[in-house]
Amino acid sequence: MNAPRSYLLVHGAWHGGWCWSAVAKRLRQAGHDVHAPTLPGLGERRHLLGPDITLETFIQDVAQRLIEQDLREVILVGHSFGGLVISGVADRLPERIRRLVYLDAFLLPPGKSTFDTLPEAIVQRLEQSAAGTGGIAPPKPESLGLSSPADIAHVRERLTPHPIGTYREPLHLDHPLGNGLPATCLRCVRPPFPAVAQAYDWARATQGDRWDWRDLECGHDAMISAPDQVAEALLDVAAASR
């Protein structure tokens, strides 16, 4: 058996720590320490939702968890929007991270925001929809690569509005993306998720052989629809990070 590792799993937009339940169970059964926090304003922390929650809020929340729980040699995993969060954490606390894992994740150049990647008409529509609550309404689960009726029902009743301030704020980094840490990109290809395709292509062009690139035969919300695949990939990453 490989030496136990610490995983910190960061969810994406509209989700919460709940989405990692099946994956976390498999990692713990393999003897590893697993943390799956919910970001401010989402899930069971939805009461905090407001326009003052920014990408920096998310980054500080995860970074503080690493410090308060004295987590070291962490395999830091970010799904979808969570990719921006782990990039920010790696910029601040590289000494606590063993490897970054981007699971079908957004990857942006420093100084760019999520809204910078969207057409102006869509930005205006999202701004208008969030005017009253500060939250972007969840999409249909089917748009997240889910097809099983059970998975769709499970996710639909748990998704919550996402803090719009996190889309407005650019990703601020003091170091190059990844801060020199080993990184693995897991791309979900069945079906591909269009919203991350451009980000993935940019990251591969800029990071090249410095990062590890792998495909998963599942849809975007892989931790829901294919927890065995995701857990196996994360266990492989741990074994390769000795």
mmCIF file of C-alpha atoms in Angstrom:
data_model
loop_
_atom_site.group_PDB
_atom_site.id
_atom_site.type_symbol
_atom_site.label_atom_id
_atom_site.label_comp_id
_atom_site.label_asym_id
_atom_site.label_seq_id
_atom_site.Cartn_x
_atom_site.Cartn_y
_atom_site.Cartn_z
ATOM 1 C CA MET A 1 0.000 0.000 0.000
ATOM 2 C CA ASN A 2 1.227 3.485 -0.857
ATOM 3 C CA ALA A 3 1.951 5.932 1.962
ATOM 4 C CA PRO A 4 -1.140 7.865 3.099
ATOM 5 C CA ARG A 5 -1.612 11.256 1.475
ATOM 6 C CA SER A 6 -3.714 14.294 2.282
ATOM 7 C CA TYR A 7 -6.180 15.401 -0.378
ATOM 8 C CA LEU A 8 -8.040 18.688 -0.386
ATOM 9 C CA LEU A 9 -10.857 18.672 -2.940
ATOM 10 C CA VAL A 10 -12.214 22.030 -4.149
ATOM 11 C CA HIS A 11 -15.586 22.023 -5.896
ATOM 12 C CA GLY A 12 -16.704 24.207 -8.774
ATOM 13 C CA ALA A 13 -19.470 26.744 -9.327
ATOM 14 C CA TRP A 14 -22.936 26.037 -7.860
ATOM 15 C CA HIS A 15 -21.680 22.927 -6.039
ATOM 16 C CA GLY A 16 -20.509 22.282 -2.485
ATOM 17 C CA GLY A 17 -18.345 19.817 -0.635
ATOM 18 C CA TRP A 18 -21.217 17.349 -1.001
ATOM 19 C CA CYS A 19 -20.289 16.644 -4.621
ATOM 20 C CA TRP A 20 -17.079 14.879 -3.555
ATOM 21 C CA SER A 21 -18.801 12.404 -1.233
ATOM 22 C CA ALA A 22 -18.381 9.276 -3.364
ATOM 23 C CA VAL A 23 -14.807 10.109 -4.385
ATOM 24 C CA ALA A 24 -13.806 10.998 -0.824
ATOM 25 C CA LYS A 25 -15.214 7.691 0.430
ATOM 26 C CA ARG A 26 -13.055 5.737 -2.011
ATOM 27 C CA LEU A 27 -9.919 7.716 -1.151
ATOM 28 C CA ARG A 28 -10.484 7.204 2.574
ATOM 29 C CA GLN A 29 -11.023 3.492 2.039
ATOM 30 C CA ALA A 30 -7.567 3.464 0.454
ATOM 31 C CA GLY A 31 -6.156 4.947 3.649
ATOM 32 C CA HIS A 32 -5.862 8.613 2.732
ATOM 33 C CA ASP A 33 -6.848 11.793 4.582
ATOM 34 C CA VAL A 34 -9.510 13.745 2.649
ATOM 35 C CA HIS A 35 -10.912 17.241 3.060
ATOM 36 C CA ALA A 36 -13.776 18.557 0.905
ATOM 37 C CA PRO A 37 -14.772 22.018 2.166
ATOM 38 C CA THR A 38 -17.684 24.062 0.863
ATOM 39 C CA LEU A 39 -16.756 27.528 -0.392
ATOM 40 C CA PRO A 40 -18.448 30.625 1.087
ATOM 41 C CA GLY A 41 -21.919 31.373 -0.262
ATOM 42 C CA LEU A 42 -22.562 27.869 -1.583
ATOM 43 C CA GLY A 43 -24.099 24.636 -0.315
ATOM 44 C CA GLU A 44 -24.560 24.641 3.437
ATOM 45 C CA ARG A 45 -22.841 28.068 3.485
ATOM 46 C CA ARG A 46 -25.425 29.595 1.132
ATOM 47 C CA HIS A 47 -26.538 31.985 3.880
ATOM 48 C CA LEU A 48 -23.299 33.908 3.232
ATOM 49 C CA LEU A 49 -24.181 34.567 -0.423
ATOM 50 C CA GLY A 50 -23.683 38.164 -1.520
ATOM 51 C CA PRO A 51 -21.864 40.317 -4.103
ATOM 52 C CA ASP A 52 -18.971 40.903 -1.683
ATOM 53 C CA ILE A 53 -17.769 37.304 -2.072
ATOM 54 C CA THR A 54 -14.934 37.339 -4.605
ATOM 55 C CA LEU A 55 -12.405 34.932 -6.049
ATOM 56 C CA GLU A 56 -10.000 36.209 -3.402
ATOM 57 C CA THR A 57 -12.533 35.170 -0.735
ATOM 58 C CA PHE A 58 -12.471 31.625 -2.085
ATOM 59 C CA ILE A 59 -8.684 31.522 -2.272
ATOM 60 C CA GLN A 60 -8.254 32.804 1.273
ATOM 61 C CA ASP A 61 -10.860 30.356 2.570
ATOM 62 C CA VAL A 62 -8.980 27.333 1.207
ATOM 63 C CA ALA A 63 -5.564 28.709 2.124
ATOM 64 C CA GLN A 64 -6.717 29.297 5.682
ATOM 65 C CA ARG A 65 -7.937 25.708 5.916
ATOM 66 C CA LEU A 66 -4.463 24.463 4.979
ATOM 67 C CA ILE A 67 -2.935 26.625 7.689
ATOM 68 C CA GLU A 68 -5.469 26.037 10.470
ATOM 69 C CA GLN A 69 -5.450 22.269 9.998
ATOM 70 C CA ASP A 70 -1.681 22.242 9.412
ATOM 71 C CA LEU A 71 -2.052 20.305 6.175
ATOM 72 C CA ARG A 72 1.203 19.612 4.346
ATOM 73 C CA GLU A 73 2.275 17.639 1.302
ATOM 74 C CA VAL A 74 -1.305 18.106 0.076
ATOM 75 C CA ILE A 75 -2.659 16.899 -3.239
ATOM 76 C CA LEU A 76 -4.815 19.933 -4.057
ATOM 77 C CA VAL A 77 -7.627 19.169 -6.489
ATOM 78 C CA GLY A 78 -9.834 21.751 -8.213
ATOM 79 C CA HIS A 79 -12.867 20.902 -10.317
ATOM 80 C CA SER A 80 -14.194 23.358 -12.920
ATOM 81 C CA PHE A 81 -14.222 26.854 -11.342
ATOM 82 C CA GLY A 82 -12.223 25.356 -8.470
ATOM 83 C CA GLY A 83 -9.238 25.352 -10.813
ATOM 84 C CA LEU A 84 -8.948 29.125 -10.360
ATOM 85 C CA VAL A 85 -9.063 28.673 -6.600
ATOM 86 C CA ILE A 86 -6.255 26.118 -6.409
ATOM 87 C CA SER A 87 -4.108 28.253 -8.739
ATOM 88 C CA GLY A 88 -4.479 31.117 -6.268
ATOM 89 C CA VAL A 89 -3.703 28.907 -3.277
ATOM 90 C CA ALA A 90 -0.609 27.499 -4.993
ATOM 91 C CA ASP A 91 0.581 31.058 -5.556
ATOM 92 C CA ARG A 92 0.423 31.738 -1.787
ATOM 93 C CA LEU A 93 1.300 28.439 -0.114
ATOM 94 C CA PRO A 94 3.418 26.278 -2.441
ATOM 95 C CA GLU A 95 5.325 24.838 0.528
ATOM 96 C CA ARG A 96 2.172 23.024 1.709
ATOM 97 C CA ILE A 97 1.292 21.455 -1.662
ATOM 98 C CA ARG A 98 2.696 18.264 -3.161
ATOM 99 C CA ARG A 99 0.785 18.354 -6.439
ATOM 100 C CA LEU A 100 -1.992 20.287 -8.151
ATOM 101 C CA VAL A 101 -4.745 18.381 -9.939
ATOM 102 C CA TYR A 102 -7.047 20.250 -12.322
ATOM 103 C CA LEU A 103 -10.190 18.171 -12.919
ATOM 104 C CA ASP A 104 -11.859 19.521 -16.079
ATOM 105 C CA ALA A 105 -10.959 22.879 -14.612
ATOM 106 C CA PHE A 106 -10.845 26.512 -15.627
ATOM 107 C CA LEU A 107 -7.338 27.830 -16.185
ATOM 108 C CA LEU A 108 -6.891 31.546 -16.730
ATOM 109 C CA PRO A 109 -3.868 33.764 -17.360
ATOM 110 C CA PRO A 110 -3.102 36.089 -14.439
ATOM 111 C CA GLY A 111 -5.078 39.304 -14.658
ATOM 112 C CA LYS A 112 -8.046 37.704 -16.429
ATOM 113 C CA SER A 113 -11.487 37.153 -14.926
ATOM 114 C CA THR A 114 -14.152 34.629 -15.833
ATOM 115 C CA PHE A 115 -16.246 37.469 -17.257
ATOM 116 C CA ASP A 116 -13.313 38.362 -19.553
ATOM 117 C CA THR A 117 -13.832 34.996 -21.271
ATOM 118 C CA LEU A 118 -17.560 35.524 -21.946
ATOM 119 C CA PRO A 119 -19.386 37.579 -24.594
ATOM 120 C CA GLU A 120 -20.616 40.941 -23.337
ATOM 121 C CA ALA A 121 -24.261 39.981 -23.872
ATOM 122 C CA ILE A 122 -23.879 36.976 -21.553
ATOM 123 C CA VAL A 123 -22.072 39.052 -18.934
ATOM 124 C CA GLN A 124 -24.907 41.585 -18.945
ATOM 125 C CA ARG A 125 -27.509 38.836 -18.633
ATOM 126 C CA LEU A 126 -25.713 37.252 -15.679
ATOM 127 C CA GLU A 127 -25.262 40.626 -13.995
ATOM 128 C CA GLN A 128 -28.982 41.353 -14.341
ATOM 129 C CA SER A 129 -30.005 37.940 -13.054
ATOM 130 C CA ALA A 130 -27.833 38.289 -9.952
ATOM 131 C CA ALA A 131 -28.828 41.884 -9.171
ATOM 132 C CA GLY A 132 -31.178 40.934 -6.346
ATOM 133 C CA THR A 133 -29.197 38.193 -4.616
ATOM 134 C CA GLY A 134 -25.589 38.461 -5.744
ATOM 135 C CA GLY A 135 -25.805 34.895 -7.073
ATOM 136 C CA ILE A 136 -25.776 33.369 -10.560
ATOM 137 C CA ALA A 137 -28.592 30.828 -10.879
ATOM 138 C CA PRO A 138 -27.538 27.184 -11.327
ATOM 139 C CA PRO A 139 -27.651 25.582 -14.780
ATOM 140 C CA LYS A 140 -29.535 22.423 -15.657
ATOM 141 C CA PRO A 141 -27.573 19.378 -14.435
ATOM 142 C CA GLU A 142 -27.752 17.903 -17.935
ATOM 143 C CA SER A 143 -25.494 20.735 -19.142
ATOM 144 C CA LEU A 144 -22.810 19.498 -16.730
ATOM 145 C CA GLY A 145 -22.381 16.220 -18.583
ATOM 146 C CA LEU A 146 -24.834 14.203 -16.495
ATOM 147 C CA SER A 147 -27.182 11.705 -18.131
ATOM 148 C CA SER A 148 -28.294 9.304 -15.388
ATOM 149 C CA PRO A 149 -31.747 10.310 -14.053
ATOM 150 C CA ALA A 150 -30.565 9.519 -10.523
ATOM 151 C CA ASP A 151 -27.467 11.711 -10.887
ATOM 152 C CA ILE A 152 -29.499 14.527 -12.414
ATOM 153 C CA ALA A 153 -32.041 14.455 -9.588
ATOM 154 C CA HIS A 154 -29.301 14.265 -6.957
ATOM 155 C CA VAL A 155 -27.480 17.300 -8.340
ATOM 156 C CA ARG A 156 -30.549 19.384 -9.187
ATOM 157 C CA GLU A 157 -31.748 19.479 -5.593
ATOM 158 C CA ARG A 158 -28.311 20.473 -4.268
ATOM 159 C CA LEU A 159 -27.030 23.142 -6.659
ATOM 160 C CA THR A 160 -27.152 26.684 -5.256
ATOM 161 C CA PRO A 161 -26.573 30.151 -6.794
ATOM 162 C CA HIS A 162 -22.919 31.046 -7.302
ATOM 163 C CA PRO A 163 -21.440 34.341 -5.992
ATOM 164 C CA ILE A 164 -21.179 36.689 -8.973
ATOM 165 C CA GLY A 165 -18.242 38.564 -7.471
ATOM 166 C CA THR A 166 -16.030 35.552 -8.159
ATOM 167 C CA TYR A 167 -16.719 35.957 -11.890
ATOM 168 C CA ARG A 168 -15.945 39.669 -11.808
ATOM 169 C CA GLU A 169 -12.580 39.539 -10.059
ATOM 170 C CA PRO A 170 -9.455 38.695 -12.077
ATOM 171 C CA LEU A 171 -7.088 35.957 -10.954
ATOM 172 C CA HIS A 172 -4.198 37.736 -9.232
ATOM 173 C CA LEU A 173 -0.923 35.776 -9.154
ATOM 174 C CA ASP A 174 2.555 36.851 -8.069
ATOM 175 C CA HIS A 175 4.166 33.855 -9.764
ATOM 176 C CA PRO A 176 3.617 31.935 -13.006
ATOM 177 C CA LEU A 177 0.552 29.685 -13.100
ATOM 178 C CA GLY A 178 1.163 26.640 -10.888
ATOM 179 C CA ASN A 179 4.089 28.342 -9.109
ATOM 180 C CA GLY A 180 6.475 25.614 -10.259
ATOM 181 C CA LEU A 181 4.564 22.806 -8.560
ATOM 182 C CA PRO A 182 3.961 19.421 -10.231
ATOM 183 C CA ALA A 183 0.527 19.447 -11.836
ATOM 184 C CA THR A 184 -1.856 17.022 -13.502
ATOM 185 C CA CYS A 185 -4.744 17.992 -15.773
ATOM 186 C CA LEU A 186 -7.602 15.495 -15.970
ATOM 187 C CA ARG A 187 -9.833 16.350 -18.929
ATOM 188 C CA CYS A 188 -13.324 14.868 -19.154
ATOM 189 C CA VAL A 189 -13.930 13.978 -22.788
ATOM 190 C CA ARG A 190 -17.227 12.061 -22.917
ATOM 191 C CA PRO A 191 -18.713 14.492 -23.634
ATOM 192 C CA PRO A 192 -16.260 17.405 -23.590
ATOM 193 C CA PHE A 193 -17.369 20.464 -21.624
ATOM 194 C CA PRO A 194 -17.219 23.451 -24.010
ATOM 195 C CA ALA A 195 -16.781 26.035 -21.238
ATOM 196 C CA VAL A 196 -13.312 24.722 -20.322
ATOM 197 C CA ALA A 197 -12.079 23.781 -23.814
ATOM 198 C CA GLN A 198 -10.403 27.110 -24.581
ATOM 199 C CA ALA A 199 -8.811 27.265 -21.142
ATOM 200 C CA TYR A 200 -7.470 23.734 -21.523
ATOM 201 C CA ASP A 201 -5.964 24.503 -24.945
ATOM 202 C CA TRP A 202 -4.275 27.642 -23.578
ATOM 203 C CA ALA A 203 -2.863 25.791 -20.570
ATOM 204 C CA ARG A 204 -1.503 22.941 -22.654
ATOM 205 C CA ALA A 205 0.141 25.379 -25.057
ATOM 206 C CA THR A 206 1.807 27.287 -22.213
ATOM 207 C CA GLN A 207 2.664 24.438 -19.795
ATOM 208 C CA GLY A 208 3.506 21.689 -22.267
ATOM 209 C CA ASP A 209 5.555 18.794 -20.895
ATOM 210 C CA ARG A 210 5.925 20.456 -17.498
ATOM 211 C CA TRP A 211 2.450 19.169 -16.586
ATOM 212 C CA ASP A 212 0.876 15.729 -16.816
ATOM 213 C CA TRP A 213 -2.141 15.482 -19.163
ATOM 214 C CA ARG A 214 -4.738 12.718 -18.986
ATOM 215 C CA ASP A 215 -8.219 12.103 -20.405
ATOM 216 C CA LEU A 216 -11.145 10.615 -18.481
ATOM 217 C CA GLU A 217 -13.927 8.837 -20.340
ATOM 218 C CA CYS A 218 -16.758 10.665 -18.579
ATOM 219 C CA GLY A 219 -18.596 13.988 -18.462
ATOM 220 C CA HIS A 220 -17.801 17.253 -16.689
ATOM 221 C CA ASP A 221 -19.361 16.414 -13.295
ATOM 222 C CA ALA A 222 -17.172 13.331 -13.139
ATOM 223 C CA MET A 223 -17.073 13.108 -9.359
ATOM 224 C CA ILE A 224 -20.849 12.488 -9.529
ATOM 225 C CA SER A 225 -21.155 10.348 -12.646
ATOM 226 C CA ALA A 226 -17.839 8.461 -12.522
ATOM 227 C CA PRO A 227 -16.453 8.492 -8.956
ATOM 228 C CA ASP A 228 -14.502 5.287 -9.523
ATOM 229 C CA GLN A 229 -12.657 6.825 -12.489
ATOM 230 C CA VAL A 230 -11.900 10.011 -10.599
ATOM 231 C CA ALA A 231 -10.773 8.207 -7.450
ATOM 232 C CA GLU A 232 -8.561 5.854 -9.469
ATOM 233 C CA ALA A 233 -6.956 8.820 -11.235
ATOM 234 C CA LEU A 234 -6.337 10.587 -7.933
ATOM 235 C CA LEU A 235 -4.857 7.436 -6.419
ATOM 236 C CA ASP A 236 -2.561 7.159 -9.433
ATOM 237 C CA VAL A 237 -1.495 10.744 -8.869
ATOM 238 C CA ALA A 238 -0.667 9.961 -5.242
ATOM 239 C CA ALA A 239 1.380 6.920 -6.251
ATOM 240 C CA ALA A 240 3.300 9.011 -8.796
ATOM 241 C CA SER A 241 3.950 11.745 -6.218
ATOM 242 C CA ARG A 242 6.111 9.667 -3.863
#
